[in-house]
Amino acid sequence: MFDKQFDLRYFEMDQHGGASPTTILTLLEETAADHCLAIKQSLFDLFNQNIGWILLGGYMQMERYPLYKEKITIRTWLSNYTSIRGSRENIIYDEQRNIIGRARGLWLFYDILRRMPVRIFEDIKEKWSCYPEESISYNINRKLRRSNQPSIKKVFWCTDMIWIQIST
């Protein structure tokens, strides 16, 4: 398992001073990148070998979004993997160690030049190992249903005062 702490900054907030879903996803990505760096397989080192990780799918559930200047900790680990892909688990804690969010992602190890999956390096599998506990019970392999009518509309605020509305 790997933990990373963050202090939330102004430009990561919505108009009410709470972190946006995009902010949380960005912090999850940063935590995964630092987990790579911790085993001396930084994303830049992999990129220099024409290798990268591609997110195939995922799911995030938040109990609440953290507020401006709040300190949060994201814990991440791999719960399982095959020769070419792995499931990354995440738990998001507030300063009092209460769980405020959970996420799962399915990642593919990928050869950028050949544009095809490749085997995860043995060095990575050995150093990360595997902890079979899931952060949230959700099948990230399931395909999403297409919807012609949005069921939820969410307005996001950007720091340059542009309002964005996203329908899902």
Short mmCIF file of C-alpha atoms in Angstrom, two decimals:
data_model
loop_
_atom_site.label_atom_id
_atom_site.label_comp_id
_atom_site.label_asym_id
_atom_site.label_seq_id
_atom_site.Cartn_x
_atom_site.Cartn_y
_atom_site.Cartn_z
CA MET A 1 0.00 0.00 0.00
CA PHE A 2 1.09 3.54 -0.71
CA ASP A 3 -0.16 6.74 0.98
CA LYS A 4 0.07 10.30 -0.35
CA GLN A 5 -1.09 13.43 1.47
CA PHE A 6 -2.46 16.54 -0.25
CA ASP A 7 -3.35 20.08 0.86
CA LEU A 8 -6.19 21.22 -1.36
CA ARG A 9 -5.55 24.46 -3.22
CA TYR A 10 -7.80 27.26 -4.42
CA PHE A 11 -7.68 26.42 -8.12
CA GLU A 12 -8.89 22.89 -7.35
CA MET A 13 -12.14 24.14 -5.76
CA ASP A 14 -15.65 24.75 -7.04
CA GLN A 15 -17.58 27.97 -6.30
CA HIS A 16 -18.50 26.66 -2.83
CA GLY A 17 -14.93 25.87 -1.79
CA GLY A 18 -15.21 22.12 -2.31
CA ALA A 19 -13.01 19.92 -4.47
CA SER A 20 -14.52 19.02 -7.82
CA PRO A 21 -14.76 15.45 -9.15
CA THR A 22 -12.06 16.39 -11.67
CA THR A 23 -9.78 17.45 -8.82
CA ILE A 24 -10.24 14.13 -7.03
CA LEU A 25 -9.54 12.18 -10.22
CA THR A 26 -6.39 14.25 -10.78
CA LEU A 27 -5.21 13.53 -7.23
CA LEU A 28 -5.86 9.81 -7.72
CA GLU A 29 -3.72 9.96 -10.87
CA GLU A 30 -0.96 11.84 -9.02
CA THR A 31 -1.00 9.22 -6.25
CA ALA A 32 -0.67 6.41 -8.80
CA ALA A 33 2.22 8.26 -10.49
CA ASP A 34 4.02 8.65 -7.15
CA HIS A 35 3.42 4.96 -6.41
CA CYS A 36 5.31 4.24 -9.66
CA LEU A 37 8.09 6.63 -8.66
CA ALA A 38 8.36 4.97 -5.23
CA ILE A 39 9.46 1.71 -6.90
CA LYS A 40 11.82 3.55 -9.27
CA GLN A 41 9.55 3.09 -12.30
CA SER A 42 8.44 6.69 -12.83
CA LEU A 43 6.02 7.41 -15.61
CA PHE A 44 8.76 9.39 -17.36
CA ASP A 45 11.16 6.44 -17.13
CA LEU A 46 8.49 4.19 -18.61
CA PHE A 47 7.72 6.76 -21.31
CA ASN A 48 11.41 6.80 -22.29
CA GLN A 49 10.97 3.06 -22.93
CA ASN A 50 7.79 3.81 -24.95
CA ILE A 51 5.65 2.27 -22.23
CA GLY A 52 2.65 3.74 -20.43
CA TRP A 53 -0.39 2.92 -18.37
CA ILE A 54 -3.84 3.42 -19.93
CA LEU A 55 -6.97 3.70 -17.80
CA LEU A 56 -9.56 1.32 -19.27
CA GLY A 57 -12.34 2.03 -16.80
CA GLY A 58 -13.11 2.92 -13.26
CA TYR A 59 -15.56 3.96 -10.61
CA MET A 60 -15.46 6.59 -7.88
CA GLN A 61 -17.84 7.09 -4.97
CA MET A 62 -17.53 10.07 -2.63
CA GLU A 63 -19.20 10.42 0.77
CA ARG A 64 -18.27 14.09 0.65
CA TYR A 65 -15.83 16.27 -1.26
CA PRO A 66 -12.99 17.84 0.73
CA LEU A 67 -12.90 21.59 1.28
CA TYR A 68 -10.36 24.32 0.56
CA LYS A 69 -7.10 23.85 2.52
CA GLU A 70 -8.30 20.54 3.93
CA LYS A 71 -5.61 17.87 4.17
CA ILE A 72 -6.52 14.52 2.70
CA THR A 73 -4.64 11.26 2.31
CA ILE A 74 -5.10 8.88 -0.58
CA ARG A 75 -4.15 5.25 -0.03
CA THR A 76 -3.61 3.15 -3.15
CA TRP A 77 -2.68 -0.45 -3.95
CA LEU A 78 -3.11 -3.13 -6.59
CA SER A 79 -5.79 -5.66 -5.69
CA ASN A 80 -5.14 -7.99 -8.62
CA TYR A 81 -3.40 -8.09 -11.95
CA THR A 82 -2.94 -10.24 -15.00
CA SER A 83 0.06 -10.26 -17.28
CA ILE A 84 -1.00 -6.97 -18.95
CA ARG A 85 -3.41 -5.14 -16.65
CA GLY A 86 -4.12 -4.43 -13.01
CA SER A 87 -6.86 -3.13 -10.72
CA ARG A 88 -5.80 -0.10 -8.67
CA GLU A 89 -7.73 0.53 -5.47
CA ASN A 90 -7.98 3.88 -3.67
CA ILE A 91 -9.36 5.08 -0.36
CA ILE A 92 -9.55 8.81 0.40
CA TYR A 93 -9.27 9.89 4.05
CA ASP A 94 -9.86 13.25 5.69
CA GLU A 95 -7.58 14.66 8.41
CA GLN A 96 -9.36 12.63 11.11
CA ARG A 97 -8.82 9.41 9.08
CA ASN A 98 -12.51 9.16 8.17
CA ILE A 99 -13.12 7.60 4.78
CA ILE A 100 -14.62 10.24 2.48
CA GLY A 101 -14.21 8.45 -0.85
CA ARG A 102 -13.29 5.26 -2.65
CA ALA A 103 -12.27 4.50 -6.21
CA ARG A 104 -11.20 1.61 -8.44
CA GLY A 105 -9.44 1.76 -11.77
CA LEU A 106 -8.56 -0.86 -14.37
CA TRP A 107 -5.18 -0.05 -15.93
CA LEU A 108 -3.51 -1.55 -19.01
CA PHE A 109 0.28 -1.71 -19.48
CA TYR A 110 0.84 -0.45 -23.02
CA ASP A 111 3.55 -0.16 -25.68
CA ILE A 112 3.08 3.35 -27.07
CA LEU A 113 4.97 2.83 -30.36
CA ARG A 114 3.49 -0.54 -31.25
CA ARG A 115 0.08 0.57 -29.92
CA MET A 116 -0.60 -2.68 -28.13
CA PRO A 117 -0.65 -4.13 -24.61
CA VAL A 118 2.58 -5.61 -23.22
CA ARG A 119 3.44 -7.70 -20.18
CA ILE A 120 3.84 -5.79 -16.93
CA PHE A 121 7.52 -5.80 -16.00
CA GLU A 122 8.35 -8.47 -13.41
CA ASP A 123 10.18 -5.80 -11.41
CA ILE A 124 6.94 -3.82 -11.04
CA LYS A 125 4.90 -6.86 -9.99
CA GLU A 126 7.51 -7.87 -7.42
CA LYS A 127 7.83 -4.41 -5.86
CA TRP A 128 4.12 -3.64 -5.78
CA SER A 129 3.01 -7.19 -5.05
CA CYS A 130 -0.73 -7.51 -4.60
CA TYR A 131 -3.15 -6.95 -1.73
CA PRO A 132 -6.45 -8.63 -2.67
CA GLU A 133 -8.79 -6.32 -0.73
CA GLU A 134 -11.07 -4.13 -2.87
CA SER A 135 -11.73 -0.51 -1.90
CA ILE A 136 -15.27 -0.64 -3.27
CA SER A 137 -17.40 -3.44 -4.59
CA TYR A 138 -18.04 -2.44 -8.19
CA ASN A 139 -17.39 -4.33 -11.43
CA ILE A 140 -15.14 -1.98 -13.40
CA ASN A 141 -15.14 -4.40 -16.34
CA ARG A 142 -18.85 -3.75 -16.93
CA LYS A 143 -19.75 -1.64 -19.96
CA LEU A 144 -21.75 1.52 -19.32
CA ARG A 145 -25.28 1.76 -20.69
CA ARG A 146 -25.90 4.46 -23.24
CA SER A 147 -28.48 7.05 -22.25
CA ASN A 148 -30.23 9.49 -24.56
CA GLN A 149 -31.67 11.46 -21.64
CA PRO A 150 -29.36 12.77 -18.92
CA SER A 151 -30.44 11.75 -15.44
CA ILE A 152 -28.11 14.16 -13.63
CA LYS A 153 -26.87 17.62 -14.50
CA LYS A 154 -23.91 19.09 -12.64
CA VAL A 155 -22.50 22.58 -13.02
CA PHE A 156 -18.76 22.95 -12.49
CA TRP A 157 -17.04 26.21 -11.72
CA CYS A 158 -13.63 27.07 -13.13
CA THR A 159 -11.27 29.62 -11.64
CA ASP A 160 -11.46 31.78 -14.77
CA MET A 161 -15.19 32.27 -14.05
CA ILE A 162 -16.44 30.06 -16.87
CA TRP A 163 -19.39 27.81 -15.99
CA ILE A 164 -19.47 24.36 -17.47
CA GLN A 165 -22.54 22.13 -17.40
CA ILE A 166 -22.09 18.40 -17.85
CA SER A 167 -25.01 16.01 -18.34
CA THR A 168 -24.73 12.33 -17.53
#
